Short mmCIF file of C-alpha atoms in Angstrom, two decimals:
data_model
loop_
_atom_site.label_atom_id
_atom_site.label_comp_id
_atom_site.label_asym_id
_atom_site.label_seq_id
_atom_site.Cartn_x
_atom_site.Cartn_y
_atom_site.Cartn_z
CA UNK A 549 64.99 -93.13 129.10
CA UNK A 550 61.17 -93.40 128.41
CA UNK A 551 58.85 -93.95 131.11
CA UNK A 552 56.31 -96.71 130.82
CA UNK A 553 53.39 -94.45 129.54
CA UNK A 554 55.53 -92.77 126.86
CA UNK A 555 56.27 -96.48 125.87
CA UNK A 556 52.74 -97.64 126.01
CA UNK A 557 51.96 -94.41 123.11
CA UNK A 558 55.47 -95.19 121.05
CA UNK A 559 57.07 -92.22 121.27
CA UNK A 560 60.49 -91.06 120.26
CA UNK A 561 61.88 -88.24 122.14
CA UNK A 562 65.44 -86.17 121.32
CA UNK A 563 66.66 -83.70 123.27
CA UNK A 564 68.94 -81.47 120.86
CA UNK A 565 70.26 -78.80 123.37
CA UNK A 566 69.40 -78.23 126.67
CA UNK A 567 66.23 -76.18 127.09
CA UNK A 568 64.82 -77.90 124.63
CA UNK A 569 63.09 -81.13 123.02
CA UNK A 570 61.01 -82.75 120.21
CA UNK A 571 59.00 -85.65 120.52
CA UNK A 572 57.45 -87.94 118.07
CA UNK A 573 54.69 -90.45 117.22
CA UNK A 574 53.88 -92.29 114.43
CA UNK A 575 49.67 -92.48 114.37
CA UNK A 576 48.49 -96.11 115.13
CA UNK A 577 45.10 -97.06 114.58
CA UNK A 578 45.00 -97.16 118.94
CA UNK A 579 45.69 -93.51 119.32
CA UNK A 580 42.78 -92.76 117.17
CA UNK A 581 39.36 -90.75 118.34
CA UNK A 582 35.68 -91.42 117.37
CA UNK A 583 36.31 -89.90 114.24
CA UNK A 584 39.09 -91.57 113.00
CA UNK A 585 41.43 -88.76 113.20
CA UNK A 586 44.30 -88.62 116.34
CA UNK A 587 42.78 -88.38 119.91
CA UNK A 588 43.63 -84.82 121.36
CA UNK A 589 45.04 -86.37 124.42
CA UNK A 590 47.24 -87.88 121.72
CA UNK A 591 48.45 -84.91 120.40
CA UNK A 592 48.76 -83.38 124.54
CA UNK A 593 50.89 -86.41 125.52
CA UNK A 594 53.39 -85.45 122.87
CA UNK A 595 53.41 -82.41 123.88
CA UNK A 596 53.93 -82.82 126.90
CA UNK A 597 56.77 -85.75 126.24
CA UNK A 598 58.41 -82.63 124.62
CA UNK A 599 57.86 -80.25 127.86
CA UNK A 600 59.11 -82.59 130.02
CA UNK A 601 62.22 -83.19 128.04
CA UNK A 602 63.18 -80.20 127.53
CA UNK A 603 62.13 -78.83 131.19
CA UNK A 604 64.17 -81.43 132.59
CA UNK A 605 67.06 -80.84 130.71
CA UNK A 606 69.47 -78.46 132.88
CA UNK A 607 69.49 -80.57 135.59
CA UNK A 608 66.96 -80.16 138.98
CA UNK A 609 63.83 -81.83 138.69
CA UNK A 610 61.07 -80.16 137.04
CA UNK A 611 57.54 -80.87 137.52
CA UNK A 612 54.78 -79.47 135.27
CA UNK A 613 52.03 -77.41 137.51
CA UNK A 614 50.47 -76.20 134.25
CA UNK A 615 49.41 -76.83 130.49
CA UNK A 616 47.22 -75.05 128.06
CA UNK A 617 46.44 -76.55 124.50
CA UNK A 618 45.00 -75.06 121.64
CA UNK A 619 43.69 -77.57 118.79
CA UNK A 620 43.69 -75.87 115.34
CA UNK A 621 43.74 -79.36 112.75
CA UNK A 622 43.39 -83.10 112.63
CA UNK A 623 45.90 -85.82 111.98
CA UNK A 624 44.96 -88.96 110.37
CA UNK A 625 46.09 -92.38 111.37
CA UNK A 626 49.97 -93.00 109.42
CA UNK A 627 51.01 -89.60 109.65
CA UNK A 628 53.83 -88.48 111.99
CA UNK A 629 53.37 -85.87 114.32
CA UNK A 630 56.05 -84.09 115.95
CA UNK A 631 56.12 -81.69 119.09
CA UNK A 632 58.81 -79.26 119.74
CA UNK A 633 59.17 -77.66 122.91
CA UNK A 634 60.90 -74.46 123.24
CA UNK A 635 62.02 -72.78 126.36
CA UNK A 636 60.38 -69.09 126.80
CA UNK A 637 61.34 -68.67 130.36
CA UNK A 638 63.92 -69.79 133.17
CA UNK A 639 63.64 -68.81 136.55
CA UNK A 640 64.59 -70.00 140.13
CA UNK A 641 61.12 -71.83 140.86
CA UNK A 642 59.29 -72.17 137.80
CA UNK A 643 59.79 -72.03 134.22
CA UNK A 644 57.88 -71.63 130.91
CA UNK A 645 58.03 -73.68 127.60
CA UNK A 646 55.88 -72.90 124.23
CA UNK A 647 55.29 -76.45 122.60
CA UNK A 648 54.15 -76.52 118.82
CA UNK A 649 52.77 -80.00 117.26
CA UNK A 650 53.29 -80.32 113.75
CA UNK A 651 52.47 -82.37 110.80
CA UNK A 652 55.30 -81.08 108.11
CA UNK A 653 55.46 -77.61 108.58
CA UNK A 654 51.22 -77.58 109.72
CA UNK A 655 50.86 -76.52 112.71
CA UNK A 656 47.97 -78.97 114.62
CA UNK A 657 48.09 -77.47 118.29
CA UNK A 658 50.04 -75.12 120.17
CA UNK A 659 50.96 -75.72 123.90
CA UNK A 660 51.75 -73.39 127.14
CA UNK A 661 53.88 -75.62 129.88
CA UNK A 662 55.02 -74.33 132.99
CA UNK A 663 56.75 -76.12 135.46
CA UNK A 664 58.42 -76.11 138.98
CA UNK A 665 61.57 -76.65 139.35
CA UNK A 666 62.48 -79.12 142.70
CA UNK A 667 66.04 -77.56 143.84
CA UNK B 1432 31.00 -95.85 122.65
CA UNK B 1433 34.53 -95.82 124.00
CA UNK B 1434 36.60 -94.70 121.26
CA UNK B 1435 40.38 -96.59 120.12
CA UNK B 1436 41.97 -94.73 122.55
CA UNK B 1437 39.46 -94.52 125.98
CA UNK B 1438 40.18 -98.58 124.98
CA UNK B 1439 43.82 -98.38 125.18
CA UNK B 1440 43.95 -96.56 128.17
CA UNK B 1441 41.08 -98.40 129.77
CA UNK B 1442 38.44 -95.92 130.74
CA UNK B 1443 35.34 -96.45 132.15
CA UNK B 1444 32.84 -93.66 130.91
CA UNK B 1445 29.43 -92.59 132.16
CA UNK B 1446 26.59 -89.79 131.42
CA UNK B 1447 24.48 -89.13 134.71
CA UNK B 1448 23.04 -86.36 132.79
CA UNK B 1449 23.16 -84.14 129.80
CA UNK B 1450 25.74 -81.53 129.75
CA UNK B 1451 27.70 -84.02 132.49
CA UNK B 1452 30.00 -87.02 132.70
CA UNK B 1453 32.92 -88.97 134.80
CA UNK B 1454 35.49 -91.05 133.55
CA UNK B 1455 37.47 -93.38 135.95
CA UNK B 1456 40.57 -94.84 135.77
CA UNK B 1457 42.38 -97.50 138.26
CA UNK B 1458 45.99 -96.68 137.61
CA UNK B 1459 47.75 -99.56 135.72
CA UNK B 1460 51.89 -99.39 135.40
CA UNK B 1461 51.75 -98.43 132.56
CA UNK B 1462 50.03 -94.94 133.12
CA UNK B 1463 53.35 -94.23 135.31
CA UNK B 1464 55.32 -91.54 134.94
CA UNK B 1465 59.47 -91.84 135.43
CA UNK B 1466 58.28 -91.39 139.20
CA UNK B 1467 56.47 -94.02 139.47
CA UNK B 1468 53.46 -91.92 139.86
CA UNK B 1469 50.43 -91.54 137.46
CA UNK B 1470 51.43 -89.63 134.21
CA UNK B 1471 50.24 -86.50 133.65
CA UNK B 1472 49.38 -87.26 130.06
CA UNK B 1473 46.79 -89.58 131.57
CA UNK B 1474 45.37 -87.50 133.92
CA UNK B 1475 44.52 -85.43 131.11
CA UNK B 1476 43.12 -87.93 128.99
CA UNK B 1477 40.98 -89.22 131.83
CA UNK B 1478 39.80 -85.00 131.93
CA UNK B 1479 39.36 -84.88 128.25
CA UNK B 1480 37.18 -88.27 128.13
CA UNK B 1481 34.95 -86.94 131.08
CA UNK B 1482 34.85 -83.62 128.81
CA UNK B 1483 34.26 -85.68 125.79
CA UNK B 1484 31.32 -87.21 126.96
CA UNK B 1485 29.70 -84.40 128.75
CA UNK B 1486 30.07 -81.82 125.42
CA UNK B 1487 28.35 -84.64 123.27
CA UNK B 1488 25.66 -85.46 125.15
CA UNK B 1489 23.36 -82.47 123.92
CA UNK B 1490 23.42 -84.44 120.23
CA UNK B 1491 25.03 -82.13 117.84
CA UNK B 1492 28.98 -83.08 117.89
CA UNK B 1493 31.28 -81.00 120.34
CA UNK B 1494 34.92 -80.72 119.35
CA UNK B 1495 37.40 -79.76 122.06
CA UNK B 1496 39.25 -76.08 121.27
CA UNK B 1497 40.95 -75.18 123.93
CA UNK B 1498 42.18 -77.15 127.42
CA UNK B 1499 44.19 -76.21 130.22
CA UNK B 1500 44.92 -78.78 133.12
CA UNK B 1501 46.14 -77.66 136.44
CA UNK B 1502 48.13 -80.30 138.31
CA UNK B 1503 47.71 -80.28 142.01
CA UNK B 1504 48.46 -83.85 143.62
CA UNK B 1505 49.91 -86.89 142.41
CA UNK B 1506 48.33 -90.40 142.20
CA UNK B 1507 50.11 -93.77 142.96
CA UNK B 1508 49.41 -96.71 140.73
CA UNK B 1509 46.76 -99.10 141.86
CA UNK B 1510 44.43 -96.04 142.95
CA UNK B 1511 40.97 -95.35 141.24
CA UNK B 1512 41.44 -91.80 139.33
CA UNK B 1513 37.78 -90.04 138.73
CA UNK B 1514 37.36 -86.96 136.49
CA UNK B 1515 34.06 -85.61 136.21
CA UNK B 1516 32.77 -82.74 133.88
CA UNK B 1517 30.15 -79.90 134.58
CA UNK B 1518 28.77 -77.83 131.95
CA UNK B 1519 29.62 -73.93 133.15
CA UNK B 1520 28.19 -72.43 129.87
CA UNK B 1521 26.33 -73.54 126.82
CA UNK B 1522 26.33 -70.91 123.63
CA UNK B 1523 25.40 -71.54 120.14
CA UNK B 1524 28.47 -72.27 118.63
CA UNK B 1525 31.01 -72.45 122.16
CA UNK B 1526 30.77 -74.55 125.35
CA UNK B 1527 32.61 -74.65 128.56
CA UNK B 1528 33.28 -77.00 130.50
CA UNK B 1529 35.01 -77.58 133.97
CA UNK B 1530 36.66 -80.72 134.99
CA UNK B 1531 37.47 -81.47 138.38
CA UNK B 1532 39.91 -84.87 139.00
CA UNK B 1533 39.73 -86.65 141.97
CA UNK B 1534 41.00 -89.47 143.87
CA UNK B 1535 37.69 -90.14 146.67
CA UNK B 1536 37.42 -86.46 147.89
CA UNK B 1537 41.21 -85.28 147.02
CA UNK B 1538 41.60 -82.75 144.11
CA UNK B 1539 44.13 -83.87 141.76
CA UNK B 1540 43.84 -81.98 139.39
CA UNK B 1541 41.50 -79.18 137.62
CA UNK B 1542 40.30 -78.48 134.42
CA UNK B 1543 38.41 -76.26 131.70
CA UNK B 1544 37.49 -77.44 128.14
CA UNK B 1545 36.08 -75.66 125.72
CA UNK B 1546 34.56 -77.01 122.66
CA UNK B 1547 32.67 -75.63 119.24
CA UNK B 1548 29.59 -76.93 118.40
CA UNK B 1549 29.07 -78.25 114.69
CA UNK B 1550 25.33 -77.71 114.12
CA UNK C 500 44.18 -50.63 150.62
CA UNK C 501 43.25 -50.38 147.03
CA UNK C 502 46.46 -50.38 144.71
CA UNK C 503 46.45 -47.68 142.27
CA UNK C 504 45.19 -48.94 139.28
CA UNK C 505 42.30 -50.34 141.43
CA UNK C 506 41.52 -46.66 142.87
CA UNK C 507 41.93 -45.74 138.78
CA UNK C 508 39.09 -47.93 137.61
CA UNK C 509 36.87 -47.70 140.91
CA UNK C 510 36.94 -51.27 142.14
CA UNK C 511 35.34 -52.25 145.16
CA UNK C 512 36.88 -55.42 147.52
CA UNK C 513 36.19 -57.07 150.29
CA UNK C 514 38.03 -60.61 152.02
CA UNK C 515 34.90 -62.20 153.46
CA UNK C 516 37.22 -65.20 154.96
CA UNK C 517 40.77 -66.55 154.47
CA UNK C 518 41.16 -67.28 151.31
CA UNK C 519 38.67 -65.67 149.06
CA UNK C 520 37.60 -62.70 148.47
CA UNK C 521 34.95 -60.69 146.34
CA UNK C 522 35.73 -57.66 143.90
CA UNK C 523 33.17 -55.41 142.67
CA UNK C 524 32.49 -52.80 139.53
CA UNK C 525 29.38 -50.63 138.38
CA UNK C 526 30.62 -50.71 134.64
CA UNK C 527 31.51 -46.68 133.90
CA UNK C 528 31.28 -45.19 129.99
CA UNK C 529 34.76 -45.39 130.40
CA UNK C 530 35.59 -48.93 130.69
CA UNK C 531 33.58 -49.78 127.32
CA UNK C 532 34.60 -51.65 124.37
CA UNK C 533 33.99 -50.42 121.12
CA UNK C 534 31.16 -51.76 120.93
CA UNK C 535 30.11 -49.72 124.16
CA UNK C 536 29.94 -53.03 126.40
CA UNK C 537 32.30 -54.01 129.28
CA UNK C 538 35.46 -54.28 128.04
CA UNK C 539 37.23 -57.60 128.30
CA UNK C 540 40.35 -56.32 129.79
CA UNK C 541 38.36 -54.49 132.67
CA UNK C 542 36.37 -58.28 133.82
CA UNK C 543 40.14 -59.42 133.51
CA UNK C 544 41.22 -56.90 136.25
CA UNK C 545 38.07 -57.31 138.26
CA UNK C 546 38.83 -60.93 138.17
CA UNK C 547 42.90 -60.25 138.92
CA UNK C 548 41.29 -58.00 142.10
CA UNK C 549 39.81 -60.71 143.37
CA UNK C 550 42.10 -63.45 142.92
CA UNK C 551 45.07 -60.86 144.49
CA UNK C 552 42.83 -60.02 147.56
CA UNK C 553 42.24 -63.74 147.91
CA UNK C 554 45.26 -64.52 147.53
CA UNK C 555 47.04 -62.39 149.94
CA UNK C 556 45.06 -62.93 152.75
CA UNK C 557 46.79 -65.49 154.55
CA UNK C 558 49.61 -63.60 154.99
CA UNK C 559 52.66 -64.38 152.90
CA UNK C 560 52.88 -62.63 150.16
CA UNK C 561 51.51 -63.97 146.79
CA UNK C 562 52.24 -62.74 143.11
CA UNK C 563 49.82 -64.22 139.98
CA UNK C 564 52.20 -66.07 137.57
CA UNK C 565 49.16 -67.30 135.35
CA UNK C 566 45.60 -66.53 134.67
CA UNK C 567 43.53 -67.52 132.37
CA UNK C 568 39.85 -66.41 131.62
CA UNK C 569 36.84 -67.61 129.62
CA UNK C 570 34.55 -64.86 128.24
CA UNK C 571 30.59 -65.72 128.52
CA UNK C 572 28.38 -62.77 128.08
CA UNK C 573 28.92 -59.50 127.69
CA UNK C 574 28.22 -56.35 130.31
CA UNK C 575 26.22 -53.43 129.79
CA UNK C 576 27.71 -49.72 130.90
CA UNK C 577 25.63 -49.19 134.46
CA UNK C 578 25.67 -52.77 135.80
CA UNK C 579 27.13 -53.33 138.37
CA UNK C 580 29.80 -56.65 138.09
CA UNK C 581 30.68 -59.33 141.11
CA UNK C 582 33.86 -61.06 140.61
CA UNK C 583 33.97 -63.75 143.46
CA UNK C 584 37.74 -65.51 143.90
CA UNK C 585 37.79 -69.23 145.77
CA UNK C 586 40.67 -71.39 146.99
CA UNK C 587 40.89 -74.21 144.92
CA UNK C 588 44.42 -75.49 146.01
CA UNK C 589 46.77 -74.01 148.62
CA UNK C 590 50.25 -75.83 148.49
CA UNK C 591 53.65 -74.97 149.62
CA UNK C 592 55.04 -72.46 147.14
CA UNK C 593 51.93 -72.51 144.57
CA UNK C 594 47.65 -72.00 145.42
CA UNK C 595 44.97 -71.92 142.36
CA UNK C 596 41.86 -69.63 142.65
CA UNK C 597 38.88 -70.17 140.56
CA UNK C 598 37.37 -66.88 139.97
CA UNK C 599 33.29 -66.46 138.99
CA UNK C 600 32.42 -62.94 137.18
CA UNK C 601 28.88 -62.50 137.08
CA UNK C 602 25.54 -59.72 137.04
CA UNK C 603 23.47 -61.22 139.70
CA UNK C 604 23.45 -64.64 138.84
CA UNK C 605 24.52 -64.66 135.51
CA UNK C 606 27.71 -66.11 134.84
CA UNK C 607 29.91 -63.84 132.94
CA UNK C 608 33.38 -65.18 132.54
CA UNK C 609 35.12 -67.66 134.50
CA UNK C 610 39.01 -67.23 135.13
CA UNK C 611 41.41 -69.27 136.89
CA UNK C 612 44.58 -67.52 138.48
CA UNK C 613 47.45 -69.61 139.88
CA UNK C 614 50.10 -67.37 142.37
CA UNK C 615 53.33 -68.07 143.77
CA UNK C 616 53.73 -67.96 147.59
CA UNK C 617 56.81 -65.78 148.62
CA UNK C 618 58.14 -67.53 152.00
CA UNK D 692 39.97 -45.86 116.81
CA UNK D 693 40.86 -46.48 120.11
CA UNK D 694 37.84 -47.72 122.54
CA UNK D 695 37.33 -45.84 125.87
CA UNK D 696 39.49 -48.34 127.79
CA UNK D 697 42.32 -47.76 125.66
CA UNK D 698 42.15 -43.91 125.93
CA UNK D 699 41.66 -44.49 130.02
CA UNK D 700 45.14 -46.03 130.18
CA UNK D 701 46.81 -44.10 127.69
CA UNK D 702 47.46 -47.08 124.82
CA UNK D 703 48.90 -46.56 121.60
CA UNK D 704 47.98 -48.83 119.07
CA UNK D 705 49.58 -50.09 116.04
CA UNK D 706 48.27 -52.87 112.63
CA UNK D 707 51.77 -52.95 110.62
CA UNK D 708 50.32 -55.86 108.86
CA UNK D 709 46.55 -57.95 108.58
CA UNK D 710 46.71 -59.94 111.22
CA UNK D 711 49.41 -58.76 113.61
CA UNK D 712 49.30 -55.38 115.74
CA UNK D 713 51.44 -53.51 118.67
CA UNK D 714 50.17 -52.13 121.28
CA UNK D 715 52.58 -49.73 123.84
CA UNK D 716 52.19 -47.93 126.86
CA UNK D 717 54.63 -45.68 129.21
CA UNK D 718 54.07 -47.17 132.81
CA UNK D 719 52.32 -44.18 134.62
CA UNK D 720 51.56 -44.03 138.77
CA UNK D 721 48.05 -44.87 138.20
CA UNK D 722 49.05 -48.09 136.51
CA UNK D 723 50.98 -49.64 139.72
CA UNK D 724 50.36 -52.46 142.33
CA UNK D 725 50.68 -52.78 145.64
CA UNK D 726 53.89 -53.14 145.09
CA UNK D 727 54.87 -49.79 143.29
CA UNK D 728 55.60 -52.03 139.54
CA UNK D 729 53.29 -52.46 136.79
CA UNK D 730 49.87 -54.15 137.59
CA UNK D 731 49.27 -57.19 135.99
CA UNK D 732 46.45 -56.39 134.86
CA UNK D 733 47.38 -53.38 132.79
CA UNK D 734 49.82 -56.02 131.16
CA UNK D 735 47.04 -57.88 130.22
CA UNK D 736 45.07 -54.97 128.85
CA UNK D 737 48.03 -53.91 126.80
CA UNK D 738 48.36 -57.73 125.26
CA UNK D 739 44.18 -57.46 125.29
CA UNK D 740 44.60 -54.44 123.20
CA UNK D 741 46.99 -55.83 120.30
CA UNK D 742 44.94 -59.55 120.24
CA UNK D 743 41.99 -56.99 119.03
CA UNK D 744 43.80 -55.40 116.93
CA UNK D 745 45.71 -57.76 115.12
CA UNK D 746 42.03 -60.23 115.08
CA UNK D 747 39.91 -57.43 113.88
CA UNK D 748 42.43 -56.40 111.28
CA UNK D 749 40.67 -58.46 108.38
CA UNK D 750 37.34 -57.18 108.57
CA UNK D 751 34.82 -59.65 109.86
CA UNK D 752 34.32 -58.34 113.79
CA UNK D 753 36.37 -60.82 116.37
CA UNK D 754 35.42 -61.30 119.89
CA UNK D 755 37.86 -62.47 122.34
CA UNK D 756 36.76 -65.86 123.72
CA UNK D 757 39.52 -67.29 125.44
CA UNK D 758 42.61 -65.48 127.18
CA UNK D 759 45.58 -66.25 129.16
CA UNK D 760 48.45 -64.99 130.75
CA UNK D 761 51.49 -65.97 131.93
CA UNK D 762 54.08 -63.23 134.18
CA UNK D 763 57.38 -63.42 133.91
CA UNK D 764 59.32 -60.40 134.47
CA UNK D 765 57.84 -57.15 136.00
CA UNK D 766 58.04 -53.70 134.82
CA UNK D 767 58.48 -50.44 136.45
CA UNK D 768 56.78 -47.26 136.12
CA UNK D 769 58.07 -44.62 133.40
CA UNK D 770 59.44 -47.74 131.67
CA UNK D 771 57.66 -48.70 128.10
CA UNK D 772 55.44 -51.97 127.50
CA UNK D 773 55.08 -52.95 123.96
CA UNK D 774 52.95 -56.06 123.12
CA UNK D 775 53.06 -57.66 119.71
CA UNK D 776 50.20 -60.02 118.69
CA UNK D 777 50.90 -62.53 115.77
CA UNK D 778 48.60 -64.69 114.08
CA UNK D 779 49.07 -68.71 115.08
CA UNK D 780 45.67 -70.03 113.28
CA UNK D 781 42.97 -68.11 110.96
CA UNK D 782 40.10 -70.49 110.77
CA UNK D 783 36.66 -70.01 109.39
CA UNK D 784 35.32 -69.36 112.86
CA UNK D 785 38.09 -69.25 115.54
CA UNK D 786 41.37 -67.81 115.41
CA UNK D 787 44.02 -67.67 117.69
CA UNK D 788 46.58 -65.19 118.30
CA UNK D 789 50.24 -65.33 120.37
CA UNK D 790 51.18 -62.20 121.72
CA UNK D 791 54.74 -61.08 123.82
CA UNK D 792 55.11 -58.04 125.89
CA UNK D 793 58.62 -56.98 126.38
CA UNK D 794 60.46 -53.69 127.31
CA UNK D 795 62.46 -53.63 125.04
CA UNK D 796 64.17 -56.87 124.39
CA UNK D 797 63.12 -58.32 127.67
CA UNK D 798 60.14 -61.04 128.03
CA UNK D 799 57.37 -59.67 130.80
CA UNK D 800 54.33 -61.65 129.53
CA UNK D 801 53.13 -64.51 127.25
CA UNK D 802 49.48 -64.42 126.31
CA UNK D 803 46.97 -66.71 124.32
CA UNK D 804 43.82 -65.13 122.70
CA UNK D 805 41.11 -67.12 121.05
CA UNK D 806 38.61 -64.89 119.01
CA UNK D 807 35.28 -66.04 117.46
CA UNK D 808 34.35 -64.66 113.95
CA UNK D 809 31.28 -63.43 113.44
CA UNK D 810 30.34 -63.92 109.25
#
């Protein structure tokens, strides 16, 4: 189930195993920067629709506490961009997920998510 | 100049001075999370528009590197959401930036941007 | 009580009040860079100093999960370096410290260091 | 050629490859916490040591900008630390580099390392 701001963006989001996630996004002409190219907060809320998938995947509540991006390339408006979360760490109170966003096999922005986990 | 996506969101953006800026948000439904709470994704963007405007404001164009958000407090929909952005250091070709979020005097949530400078 | 890699690099620190604290370093030939300044990993543990003393002075014991810093301007071998931890957010099981390094007033690097509270 | 910081804690380090290095260390007394385990700090300085290795292994000089950290797991003393920096982005000016320190299979530490290139 989506929540209403991953619905206002038009996301997709899978979640393939547990621990895990990718989410995805068409560009729309809405999402776009002053330069024409995809907003970074864009490319951050798909990365973190991807962290919060997969963080909230075994079960308990998780809550993210903190994310890092790094921006390396643009994405132009029509392309689809796809984040993939990947779980790095699991531990009683807080856990750690590695979150690349990709264009094809480009990478656009890596992503450090850690969360809390409500037990 | 709000840009497609400061628009969708509905920002309001100012400049007090150069090297500074807040962006404010009131906190529609659909900038809520699957807790009913404000998004995280938006508290971001609301950090990165405030960081946005603040990196620019020298004239040459700033493009955001690096950001990492700390989340501290949640906000409930209907509340006004400001984020405002304090130049820390200014190099030639770097600039940081830190980004306090705040709802009246509460600290949401915290901040730092860097961004390279295209001269 | 100093900790022993503390005693091994000659750190200085004092807890001025509940919740921060102060670390300082005259920079020895023997924490230079190849490039004979201040080497980056020994404002990092100047920084960590801080943010542990800080940290721990409430009582309950606190462990750094992340910390991140920004690197300013470099340090010459002789100076003496001031890395001053404050208490951005304390919460139940997580507290964020914003940690200044600087030479007098010059800003050096700026770190942030997030801990988890042991209860 | 190891830098004076290095040969303080004892690092050994390693370029397999342009672009990636290993750095290790055998946890000594001096290296320890409060705590009697491996100070964060000298985790960092080990991950610190293979991000400058693996970023200055192409020839133009790199500068750490931007690092972070993220604990997982401690380690003990007389146990060995190996961190292993890879390269994530090579851009004209930045680059940014993903390094792991395990003993032996086991995750301690995620870090992030932004370098500038100086041309």
């Amino acid at each position: 189930v989506l929540d209403p701001y991953a619905r206002l963006l038009g996301l997709t989001v899978t979640v393939p195993l547990p621990g895990s996630a990718t989410a995805s996004l068409v560009i729309a002409p809405e999402h776009a920067n002053t330069h024409g190219t995809c907003h970074g907060a864009v490319l951050f809320a798909l990365a973190d629709a991807a962290l919060q998938a997969a963080s909230n995947s075994h079960g308990p509540q998780a809550l993210a506490t903190t994310v890092s991006i790094h921006y390396l390339k643009p994405a132009a408006v029509g392309e689809t961009v796809v984040a993939t979360a990947v779980e790095e760490h699991l531990g009683g109170r807080l856990a750690l997920y590695r979150i690349g966003v990709r264009r094809d096999a480009d990478l656009l922005a890596v992503a450090d998510g850690q969360v809390a986990i409500r037990r």
